[in-house]
C-alpha angles and dihedrals in degrees: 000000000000078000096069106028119085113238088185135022087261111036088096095055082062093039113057138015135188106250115189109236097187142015129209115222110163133039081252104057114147112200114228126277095230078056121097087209135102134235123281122261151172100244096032077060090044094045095051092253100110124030133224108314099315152075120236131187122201100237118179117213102239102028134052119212127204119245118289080249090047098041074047103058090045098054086045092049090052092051092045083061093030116045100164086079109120107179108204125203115196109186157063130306094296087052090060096043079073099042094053095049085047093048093043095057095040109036090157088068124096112246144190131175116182110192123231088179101145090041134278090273083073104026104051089098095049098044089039098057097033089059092046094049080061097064091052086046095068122346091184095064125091119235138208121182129203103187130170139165125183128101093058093053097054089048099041094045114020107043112096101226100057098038082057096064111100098206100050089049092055091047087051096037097236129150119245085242094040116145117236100209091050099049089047089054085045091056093035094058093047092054098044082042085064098040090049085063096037110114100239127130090231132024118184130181106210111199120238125272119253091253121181110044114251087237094064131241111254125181090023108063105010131025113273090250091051116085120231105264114241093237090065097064137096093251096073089042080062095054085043081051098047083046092055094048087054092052105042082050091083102061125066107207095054116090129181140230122194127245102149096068093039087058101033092059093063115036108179092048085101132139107246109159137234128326106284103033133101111250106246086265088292096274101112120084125248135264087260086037099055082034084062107049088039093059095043079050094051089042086054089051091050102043093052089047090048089059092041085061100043087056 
């Protein structure tokens, strides 16, 4: 497991790539038999579902994974002996893009998301109590959390125009000179403080995607004369990650999993929505993207319940 999981804000960026395993050429490419993806077409590439023109795989350096359909038929075949399993997401919406795949190729396994949209700051009461509802719900059951907060956090406290506002700092308590990272390290802590005490099998922090592209979004989510302010990029989401990693530190039973270096490596793999839609606003990963962090998940999972068994 030590293979896939980040010691330091920057140990994933030396453990894994993205490698292109096929390249479409003509209007008629067929992808491989021995492939799990689909054929190329005009409206998948339109859609965000298939890049410019290749196929890539997320392949770490000392390690080799099984297929995201592999890795797929072994965790089914453990809960069909083992139905106790409740897999929990704690996050954004790119928290519950994972959930939703996961929960779309194994709909016998128990699954939970909780929400943190708005950012942790509001959300610490909600996410607090509603993990702890699930203990009451079934103390038999074991338990294994993926949690994350981030972009909302940058959003929610670092961008100029919404900590301004008067009324939204008195309902979260915050001082009018109040400083966003360490706020953010405040909250965090609190939260990995909870799950460290959580009673689940399995806690991982997975660090926080890299978000808004480095070469802006105009006409999305500013106006096309406006320049992209500096807040909204992936830079700062790497000092809220080295933050995340100082705190969860700390505590020995949280362990992380990487996503920022996973996204960051291939930019234009976003989800951007049908022809004729505007892209949410190209923060969220793509379809391979999200595949990827799901499978190194899944692989995680196996390889935890693999040493569970062997004791």
């Amino acid at each position: 497991m030590s293979n896939l999981l980040s010691t330091t804000p920057t140990s994933a960026y030396h453990a894994a790539r993205w490698v292109i395993v096929d390249k479409v050429s003509h209007p008629n490419h067929v992808v491989s038999a021995q492939s799990s993806r689909q054929n190329v077409t005009f409206e998948k590439y339109t859609s965000g579902h298939q890049s410019l023109g290749i196929f890539m795989d997320y392949r770490h350096y000392d390690c080799l994974l099984d297929s995201f359909p592999h890795a797929s038929i072994k965790l089914t075949n453990y809960a069909k002996a083992h139905s106790n399993i409740h897999v929990i997401f704690v996050g954004d919406s790119t928290i519950r893009l994972q959930a939703i795949l996961f929960q779309s190729v194994f709909p016998k396994i128990k699954m939970t998301f909780v929400s943190t949209n708005g950012g942790i700051v509001e959300k610490m009461e909600n996410v607090t109590s509603t993990l702890q509802s699930l203990v009451q719900d079934d103390k038999n059951e074991r338990r294994f959390i993926l949690f994350n907060t981030g972009l909302h956090d940058v959003d929610q406290l670092c961008v100029h125009a919404r900590v301004m506002l008067e009324a939204r700092r008195k309902r979260l308590g915050l001082d009018p000179n109040f400083s966003c990272t360490a706020k953010y390290r405040t909250f965090l802590h609190q939260l990995v403080d909870f799950i460290d005490q959580y009673p689940a099998e399995l806690k991982i922090f997975v660090s926080t995607t890299a978000g808004w592209s480095r070469y802006g979004v105009f006409d999305v989510e500013w106006p096309p004369n406006v320049t992209q302010s500096a807040v909204l990029s992936s830079n700062l989401v790497a000092h809220f990650n080295e933050i995340a990693y100082q705190v969860v530190q700390n505590f020995k039973d949280i362990r992380v999993l990487d996503a920022y270096w996973l996204s960051l490596a291939w930019p234009d793999n976003r989800e951007i929505g049908f022809v004729g839609n505007l892209p949410k606003h190209l923060i969220h990963p793509g379809s391979d993207v999200v595949t990827a962090m799901v499978n190194n998940w899944i692989h995680v999972l196996l390889q935890h319940l693999s040493m569970m068994t062997d004791e």
